[in-house]
Amino acid sequence: MCQAHGHDQRADADLPVEGQPALLTSPDVSKDARAHWPDFQEVIRTWPLALWVAVDNMFTAYGSDHRRLRRMIAPAFAARRIADLTGVVETVVTAILDDLDTLPAGEIIDLREHLAHPLPIAVIGHLMGVPADRRAGFRTVVDGVFDTTLNSDEQAANTARLCAALDELITAMRADPGDDMTSLLIAARDDDGDGRGLSDVELRDTLLLMISAGYETTVNVIDQAISLSLANPEQLGHIRAGRAGWSDVVEETLRLEPAVKHLPMRFAVNDITLPGGQTIARGGAILASYAAANRHPGWHDDADTFDIRRPTQGHLAFGHGIHFCLGAPLARLEVATGLRMLFDRFPQLELAFPAARLKPLGSLISNGHQQLPVRLRPTAVTTN
């Protein structure tokens, strides 16, 4: 799951006319901090989240630069490539569940660590051509990018490790290309002769976007979907009775508990007057809160309730407009497949503790739990 270009009718069709997220579509709002944030140079020297505004890829591009990057990167997310991953996802999930199936009944297992993490890192690793022995290293540094508890020095050190890992990957894949996204993007960089291709920095930062967005956010959706399903057994009943499907669980999870709560940053290109009469001054920094928008009572009735049969499934979990998540189909595929296979294999799956005891991540950005302790099967009861 990510902030990239694209469009998905299912996500946008249910937006009420009066609630169109103009902030996300207006040309008066930019994600390019270099061009539109007067404080950029000063802030990036001391702000722990500097990487979120300093990268040079689709995430921060504006106007013609965004369109150029979008055109170059779109083939990497062609429908055929995503469809071809169905078998890969199922194979990864099967291997994970086979390992879990060996655990004794009643044992508590952290499904965030043992399912939500390994599934997306394996899939995005396969898609990007990241060798298996490099994936753990990428997981560590990407986790650091989303960790808003780190101070400036810690984040700077994490960013240095991240850049080194990406540069090493580019060097390795340039020497031995394959049929993967990294090789495709390197070819787009190396084969372009008109000066409009990816620069070296754009190539590295685009790989960062693909790997981080395709991993960290999907972890949170899997985590939240499992915990919400187990905490609401009546909703699981709809699945088992055929009144709803796992895709409904995915969409309602994305609405109620989106993987990204708040996304740094956007900037006012011009003065922006809000409906209430307030003004965001030109150059002002804006933090978009998808979590708040998805629960707006003017959009959804009983918006704080997990209801997989909700007649209106619209949400902004994948963004909106030109920065709509290009990886949305892959995220949906991974989460729905993982849920279906998990609950088919372990129909007695239960939370080890009440949902209220699950501790949230200490992050301004990521919306998940520190751990997701469950029992795959209840402890067997013996009688004499």
Short mmCIF file of C-alpha atoms in Angstrom, two decimals:
data_model
loop_
_atom_site.label_atom_id
_atom_site.label_comp_id
_atom_site.label_asym_id
_atom_site.label_seq_id
_atom_site.Cartn_x
_atom_site.Cartn_y
_atom_site.Cartn_z
CA MET A 1 0.00 0.00 0.00
CA CYS A 2 1.62 3.79 -0.85
CA GLN A 3 1.10 7.33 -2.00
CA ALA A 4 1.55 7.18 -5.74
CA HIS A 5 -0.42 7.97 -8.86
CA GLY A 6 -3.38 6.12 -10.20
CA HIS A 7 -7.13 5.86 -9.89
CA ASP A 8 -9.52 3.30 -8.45
CA GLN A 9 -13.23 3.74 -8.99
CA ARG A 10 -14.11 1.57 -6.01
CA ALA A 11 -12.28 3.89 -3.59
CA ASP A 12 -13.46 7.18 -5.11
CA ALA A 13 -17.02 6.45 -6.21
CA ASP A 14 -18.56 6.70 -2.76
CA LEU A 15 -17.16 10.14 -1.93
CA PRO A 16 -20.06 12.51 -1.23
CA VAL A 17 -20.21 15.54 -3.50
CA GLU A 18 -20.10 17.95 -0.57
CA GLY A 19 -17.13 16.10 0.90
CA GLN A 20 -14.80 15.91 -2.09
CA PRO A 21 -11.29 16.12 -0.64
CA ALA A 22 -10.34 19.32 -2.44
CA LEU A 23 -7.18 19.55 -0.35
CA LEU A 24 -5.82 16.43 -2.07
CA THR A 25 -6.72 17.48 -5.61
CA SER A 26 -6.24 21.26 -5.71
CA PRO A 27 -3.37 22.64 -7.81
CA ASP A 28 -2.95 25.14 -4.97
CA VAL A 29 -1.60 22.32 -2.78
CA SER A 30 1.81 20.78 -3.44
CA LYS A 31 3.94 18.00 -1.94
CA ASP A 32 7.15 19.61 -3.23
CA ALA A 33 8.75 21.09 -0.11
CA ARG A 34 11.77 22.41 -1.99
CA ALA A 35 9.62 24.58 -4.22
CA HIS A 36 6.76 25.50 -1.91
CA TRP A 37 7.92 25.44 1.73
CA PRO A 38 9.93 28.55 2.64
CA ASP A 39 11.25 26.83 5.78
CA PHE A 40 12.52 23.77 3.90
CA GLN A 41 16.27 24.35 4.14
CA GLU A 42 16.13 25.22 7.82
CA VAL A 43 13.75 22.43 8.80
CA ILE A 44 15.55 19.55 7.12
CA ARG A 45 18.68 20.19 9.19
CA THR A 46 16.92 19.47 12.47
CA TRP A 47 13.54 17.82 11.81
CA PRO A 48 13.49 14.05 12.49
CA LEU A 49 10.95 13.58 9.68
CA ALA A 50 13.07 15.42 7.11
CA LEU A 51 13.22 12.37 4.83
CA TRP A 52 9.46 12.58 4.33
CA VAL A 53 9.82 15.94 2.56
CA ALA A 54 13.35 15.65 1.18
CA VAL A 55 13.02 12.57 -1.05
CA ASP A 56 12.97 13.15 -4.80
CA ASN A 57 10.29 10.88 -6.25
CA MET A 58 6.54 10.77 -7.02
CA PHE A 59 5.74 11.20 -3.35
CA THR A 60 7.01 14.78 -3.33
CA ALA A 61 6.70 15.71 -7.01
CA TYR A 62 4.42 18.47 -8.27
CA GLY A 63 2.95 19.35 -11.66
CA SER A 64 4.93 18.30 -14.72
CA ASP A 65 7.60 16.57 -12.62
CA HIS A 66 4.94 14.32 -11.11
CA ARG A 67 3.49 13.53 -14.54
CA ARG A 68 6.95 12.68 -15.90
CA LEU A 69 7.73 10.30 -13.04
CA ARG A 70 4.29 8.76 -13.23
CA ARG A 71 4.66 7.93 -16.91
CA MET A 72 8.02 6.30 -16.34
CA ILE A 73 7.01 4.22 -13.35
CA ALA A 74 3.51 3.13 -14.40
CA PRO A 75 4.72 0.09 -16.44
CA ALA A 76 6.24 -1.37 -13.29
CA PHE A 77 2.71 -1.65 -11.89
CA ALA A 78 1.03 -3.00 -15.02
CA ALA A 79 -2.05 -5.10 -14.33
CA ARG A 80 -0.30 -8.19 -15.73
CA ARG A 81 2.55 -7.86 -13.25
CA ILE A 82 0.16 -7.57 -10.32
CA ALA A 83 -2.06 -10.44 -11.54
CA ASP A 84 1.00 -12.65 -11.89
CA LEU A 85 1.68 -12.17 -8.18
CA THR A 86 -1.46 -14.03 -7.06
CA GLY A 87 0.36 -17.36 -7.00
CA VAL A 88 3.37 -15.78 -5.32
CA VAL A 89 1.20 -14.37 -2.54
CA GLU A 90 -0.54 -17.70 -1.99
CA THR A 91 2.79 -19.54 -1.90
CA VAL A 92 4.22 -17.13 0.67
CA VAL A 93 1.12 -17.35 2.87
CA THR A 94 1.07 -21.14 2.67
CA ALA A 95 4.69 -21.36 3.83
CA ILE A 96 4.02 -18.99 6.73
CA LEU A 97 0.90 -20.90 7.83
CA ASP A 98 2.67 -24.25 7.52
CA ASP A 99 5.24 -23.02 10.04
CA LEU A 100 2.53 -21.72 12.36
CA ASP A 101 0.65 -25.00 12.08
CA THR A 102 3.45 -26.79 13.89
CA LEU A 103 2.87 -24.82 17.11
CA PRO A 104 1.05 -26.57 19.95
CA ALA A 105 -2.56 -25.69 20.77
CA GLY A 106 -2.91 -22.85 23.22
CA GLU A 107 0.49 -21.28 22.52
CA ILE A 108 0.38 -17.50 22.16
CA ILE A 109 1.89 -16.20 18.92
CA ASP A 110 2.41 -12.62 17.73
CA LEU A 111 0.76 -12.51 14.30
CA ARG A 112 2.14 -9.06 13.57
CA GLU A 113 5.63 -10.50 13.76
CA HIS A 114 4.86 -13.90 12.26
CA LEU A 115 2.38 -13.03 9.48
CA ALA A 116 1.81 -9.30 9.01
CA HIS A 117 5.54 -8.58 8.65
CA PRO A 118 6.87 -11.52 6.60
CA LEU A 119 4.09 -11.58 3.99
CA PRO A 120 4.50 -8.07 2.51
CA ILE A 121 8.28 -7.99 2.81
CA ALA A 122 8.47 -11.28 0.89
CA VAL A 123 6.05 -10.09 -1.80
CA ILE A 124 7.59 -6.66 -2.33
CA GLY A 125 11.03 -8.29 -2.21
CA HIS A 126 9.96 -10.65 -5.00
CA LEU A 127 8.40 -7.83 -7.03
CA MET A 128 11.43 -5.56 -6.65
CA GLY A 129 13.99 -8.33 -7.08
CA VAL A 130 15.44 -7.82 -3.61
CA PRO A 131 17.43 -10.96 -2.72
CA ALA A 132 16.06 -12.88 0.26
CA ASP A 133 19.22 -12.27 2.28
CA ARG A 134 18.81 -8.47 1.91
CA ARG A 135 15.15 -8.24 2.94
CA ALA A 136 15.66 -8.27 6.70
CA GLY A 137 18.02 -5.32 6.37
CA PHE A 138 15.48 -3.36 4.36
CA ARG A 139 12.80 -4.15 6.91
CA THR A 140 14.89 -2.67 9.71
CA VAL A 141 15.65 0.61 7.97
CA VAL A 142 12.12 1.03 6.57
CA ASP A 143 10.71 0.50 10.07
CA GLY A 144 12.98 3.35 11.13
CA VAL A 145 11.56 5.68 8.46
CA PHE A 146 8.07 5.26 9.96
CA ASP A 147 9.25 5.48 13.58
CA THR A 148 8.43 9.03 14.64
CA THR A 149 9.89 8.48 18.11
CA LEU A 150 13.48 8.68 16.80
CA ASN A 151 15.39 11.92 17.28
CA SER A 152 17.19 13.79 14.48
CA ASP A 153 20.53 12.01 14.96
CA GLU A 154 18.89 8.58 15.05
CA GLN A 155 16.88 9.32 11.93
CA ALA A 156 19.95 10.66 10.13
CA ALA A 157 21.83 7.46 10.92
CA ASN A 158 18.88 5.36 9.75
CA THR A 159 18.64 7.37 6.52
CA ALA A 160 22.35 6.82 5.84
CA ARG A 161 21.92 3.06 6.28
CA LEU A 162 18.86 3.12 4.04
CA CYS A 163 20.61 5.01 1.25
CA ALA A 164 23.59 2.65 1.42
CA ALA A 165 21.32 -0.38 1.16
CA LEU A 166 19.51 1.09 -1.86
CA ASP A 167 22.78 2.01 -3.59
CA GLU A 168 24.06 -1.53 -3.02
CA LEU A 169 20.84 -2.96 -4.49
CA ILE A 170 21.11 -0.72 -7.58
CA THR A 171 24.72 -1.73 -8.16
CA ALA A 172 23.90 -5.43 -7.83
CA MET A 173 20.83 -5.28 -10.08
CA ARG A 174 22.58 -3.16 -12.69
CA ALA A 175 25.27 -5.85 -12.93
CA ASP A 176 22.75 -8.71 -13.08
CA PRO A 177 19.30 -7.44 -14.15
CA GLY A 178 16.19 -9.58 -14.04
CA ASP A 179 12.46 -9.40 -14.73
CA ASP A 180 11.65 -7.23 -11.72
CA MET A 181 10.72 -3.64 -10.90
CA THR A 182 14.20 -2.62 -9.83
CA SER A 183 15.69 -3.78 -13.13
CA LEU A 184 12.88 -2.08 -15.04
CA LEU A 185 13.49 1.23 -13.27
CA ILE A 186 17.27 0.96 -13.73
CA ALA A 187 16.69 0.38 -17.45
CA ALA A 188 14.45 3.44 -17.58
CA ARG A 189 17.30 5.39 -16.01
CA ASP A 190 20.14 3.97 -18.10
CA ASP A 191 18.42 3.66 -21.50
CA ASP A 192 16.88 7.12 -21.62
CA GLY A 193 18.83 9.44 -23.88
CA ASP A 194 16.76 12.62 -23.96
CA GLY A 195 17.55 13.89 -20.46
CA ARG A 196 14.02 13.33 -19.18
CA GLY A 197 14.61 9.98 -17.52
CA LEU A 198 15.17 9.21 -13.86
CA SER A 199 18.16 10.89 -12.31
CA ASP A 200 20.36 8.83 -10.00
CA VAL A 201 18.68 10.39 -6.96
CA GLU A 202 15.20 9.88 -8.42
CA LEU A 203 16.01 6.23 -9.10
CA ARG A 204 17.18 5.60 -5.54
CA ASP A 205 14.31 7.54 -3.97
CA THR A 206 11.76 5.82 -6.20
CA LEU A 207 13.03 2.43 -5.05
CA LEU A 208 12.67 3.69 -1.48
CA LEU A 209 9.07 4.65 -2.19
CA MET A 210 8.23 1.31 -3.76
CA ILE A 211 9.84 -0.81 -1.06
CA SER A 212 8.66 1.19 1.96
CA ALA A 213 5.14 1.82 0.71
CA GLY A 214 4.76 -1.78 -0.43
CA TYR A 215 5.82 -3.13 2.93
CA GLU A 216 5.16 -1.04 6.05
CA THR A 217 1.62 0.06 5.29
CA THR A 218 0.49 -3.43 4.30
CA VAL A 219 1.80 -4.75 7.62
CA ASN A 220 -0.58 -2.42 9.42
CA VAL A 221 -3.62 -3.35 7.31
CA ILE A 222 -3.07 -7.07 7.94
CA ASP A 223 -2.61 -6.38 11.66
CA GLN A 224 -5.73 -4.21 11.91
CA ALA A 225 -7.90 -6.50 9.78
CA ILE A 226 -7.11 -9.53 11.95
CA SER A 227 -7.62 -7.70 15.24
CA LEU A 228 -10.89 -6.08 14.11
CA SER A 229 -12.24 -9.37 12.79
CA LEU A 230 -11.44 -11.23 16.01
CA ALA A 231 -12.81 -8.44 18.19
CA ASN A 232 -16.08 -8.46 16.24
CA PRO A 233 -17.18 -12.11 15.93
CA GLU A 234 -20.56 -11.11 14.52
CA GLN A 235 -18.72 -9.68 11.51
CA LEU A 236 -16.83 -12.94 11.04
CA GLY A 237 -20.22 -14.59 11.10
CA HIS A 238 -21.17 -12.64 7.96
CA ILE A 239 -18.10 -14.04 6.22
CA ARG A 240 -18.79 -17.61 7.25
CA ALA A 241 -22.44 -17.35 6.27
CA GLY A 242 -21.57 -15.94 2.85
CA ARG A 243 -23.18 -12.56 3.51
CA ALA A 244 -19.89 -10.74 2.93
CA GLY A 245 -16.41 -11.46 1.59
CA TRP A 246 -12.85 -10.87 2.69
CA SER A 247 -12.62 -7.90 0.32
CA ASP A 248 -15.34 -6.28 2.44
CA VAL A 249 -13.18 -6.79 5.53
CA VAL A 250 -10.24 -5.20 3.74
CA GLU A 251 -12.22 -2.11 2.68
CA GLU A 252 -13.82 -1.58 6.08
CA THR A 253 -10.46 -1.98 7.79
CA LEU A 254 -8.95 0.60 5.46
CA ARG A 255 -11.78 2.96 6.29
CA LEU A 256 -11.89 2.51 10.06
CA GLU A 257 -8.18 1.97 10.76
CA PRO A 258 -6.14 3.15 7.75
CA ALA A 259 -2.51 2.07 7.70
CA VAL A 260 -1.37 5.71 7.66
CA LYS A 261 -3.09 8.07 10.11
CA HIS A 262 -1.38 11.31 9.09
CA LEU A 263 0.83 11.86 6.08
CA PRO A 264 3.61 14.48 6.01
CA MET A 265 3.38 16.93 4.23
CA ARG A 266 1.60 19.19 1.80
CA PHE A 267 2.15 22.91 1.22
CA ALA A 268 0.00 25.81 0.13
CA VAL A 269 1.12 27.11 -3.27
CA ASN A 270 -1.18 30.11 -2.83
CA ASP A 271 -3.35 31.41 -0.01
CA ILE A 272 -6.18 28.90 0.48
CA THR A 273 -9.50 29.95 2.00
CA LEU A 274 -11.29 27.09 3.74
CA PRO A 275 -15.09 26.67 3.79
CA GLY A 276 -15.26 27.97 7.38
CA GLY A 277 -13.50 31.18 6.41
CA GLN A 278 -10.04 30.26 7.75
CA THR A 279 -7.03 30.81 5.53
CA ILE A 280 -3.94 28.69 5.02
CA ALA A 281 -1.24 31.17 4.05
CA ARG A 282 0.95 30.59 1.02
CA GLY A 283 3.90 28.39 2.05
CA GLY A 284 2.02 26.95 5.01
CA ALA A 285 2.65 23.30 5.87
CA ILE A 286 -0.38 20.99 5.91
CA LEU A 287 -0.74 17.59 7.57
CA ALA A 288 -3.45 15.47 5.94
CA SER A 289 -5.33 13.23 8.38
CA TYR A 290 -6.82 10.27 6.55
CA ALA A 291 -7.92 8.66 9.78
CA ALA A 292 -10.14 11.63 10.61
CA ALA A 293 -11.57 11.96 7.09
CA ASN A 294 -12.61 8.30 6.95
CA ARG A 295 -14.72 8.70 10.09
CA HIS A 296 -16.46 11.90 9.07
CA PRO A 297 -20.13 11.58 10.14
CA GLY A 298 -21.20 13.40 7.00
CA TRP A 299 -19.74 10.57 4.93
CA HIS A 300 -20.53 7.45 6.97
CA ASP A 301 -23.32 6.67 9.39
CA ASP A 302 -22.14 5.16 12.68
CA ALA A 303 -18.63 5.89 11.45
CA ASP A 304 -16.80 4.52 14.51
CA THR A 305 -18.28 1.02 14.11
CA PHE A 306 -16.62 -1.85 12.25
CA ASP A 307 -19.31 -2.94 9.77
CA ILE A 308 -18.17 -5.01 6.79
CA ARG A 309 -21.68 -4.82 5.28
CA ARG A 310 -21.61 -1.05 5.26
CA PRO A 311 -23.44 0.15 2.13
CA THR A 312 -20.86 2.89 1.50
CA GLN A 313 -17.30 1.60 1.47
CA GLY A 314 -15.52 4.77 0.41
CA HIS A 315 -12.31 5.85 2.17
CA LEU A 316 -9.11 7.83 1.66
CA ALA A 317 -6.73 5.16 2.94
CA PHE A 318 -5.01 5.06 -0.44
CA GLY A 319 -5.12 8.82 -0.93
CA HIS A 320 -7.07 10.58 -3.65
CA GLY A 321 -6.41 12.26 -6.98
CA ILE A 322 -3.02 12.19 -8.70
CA HIS A 323 -1.32 10.79 -5.60
CA PHE A 324 -3.75 7.88 -5.26
CA CYS A 325 -1.83 4.73 -4.34
CA LEU A 326 -0.59 2.94 -7.42
CA GLY A 327 -0.02 -0.21 -5.37
CA ALA A 328 -3.60 -0.43 -4.09
CA PRO A 329 -4.48 -3.58 -6.11
CA LEU A 330 -1.42 -5.38 -4.76
CA ALA A 331 -2.17 -4.37 -1.17
CA ARG A 332 -5.76 -5.56 -1.49
CA LEU A 333 -4.59 -8.84 -2.99
CA GLU A 334 -2.11 -9.49 -0.18
CA VAL A 335 -4.45 -8.64 2.68
CA ALA A 336 -7.52 -10.47 1.33
CA THR A 337 -5.48 -13.57 0.48
CA GLY A 338 -3.74 -13.59 3.84
CA LEU A 339 -7.02 -13.26 5.74
CA ARG A 340 -8.82 -15.93 3.73
CA MET A 341 -6.06 -18.49 4.09
CA LEU A 342 -5.41 -17.68 7.78
CA PHE A 343 -9.02 -18.09 8.89
CA ASP A 344 -9.52 -21.16 6.69
CA ARG A 345 -6.47 -22.82 8.29
CA PHE A 346 -7.26 -21.72 11.85
CA PRO A 347 -11.05 -21.33 12.23
CA GLN A 348 -10.70 -21.22 16.05
CA LEU A 349 -8.25 -18.32 15.95
CA GLU A 350 -8.74 -15.96 18.88
CA LEU A 351 -7.13 -12.93 20.49
CA ALA A 352 -4.98 -13.90 23.45
CA PHE A 353 -6.10 -10.75 25.31
CA PRO A 354 -9.05 -8.36 24.97
CA ALA A 355 -8.64 -5.97 22.05
CA ALA A 356 -8.57 -3.01 24.43
CA ARG A 357 -5.21 -4.25 25.73
CA LEU A 358 -3.52 -4.10 22.32
CA LYS A 359 -0.93 -1.31 22.42
CA PRO A 360 -0.75 1.07 19.45
CA LEU A 361 2.48 1.92 17.70
CA GLY A 362 4.12 5.06 19.03
CA SER A 363 3.99 6.73 15.64
CA LEU A 364 2.39 9.85 14.23
CA ILE A 365 2.22 8.14 10.85
CA SER A 366 1.76 4.37 11.14
CA ASN A 367 -1.48 2.95 12.50
CA GLY A 368 -0.92 -0.52 13.88
CA HIS A 369 -0.18 -2.42 17.08
CA GLN A 370 3.11 -3.12 18.77
CA GLN A 371 2.12 -6.77 18.92
CA LEU A 372 -0.87 -8.90 17.91
CA PRO A 373 -0.94 -11.85 20.36
CA VAL A 374 -3.33 -14.64 19.38
CA ARG A 375 -3.98 -18.32 19.95
CA LEU A 376 -4.26 -20.25 16.72
CA ARG A 377 -6.17 -22.98 18.50
CA PRO A 378 -7.52 -22.99 22.06
CA THR A 379 -5.80 -25.22 24.58
CA ALA A 380 -7.15 -28.74 24.34
CA VAL A 381 -9.38 -29.72 27.28
CA THR A 382 -8.88 -33.25 28.64
CA THR A 383 -11.23 -35.18 30.89
CA ASN A 384 -10.51 -38.18 33.06
#
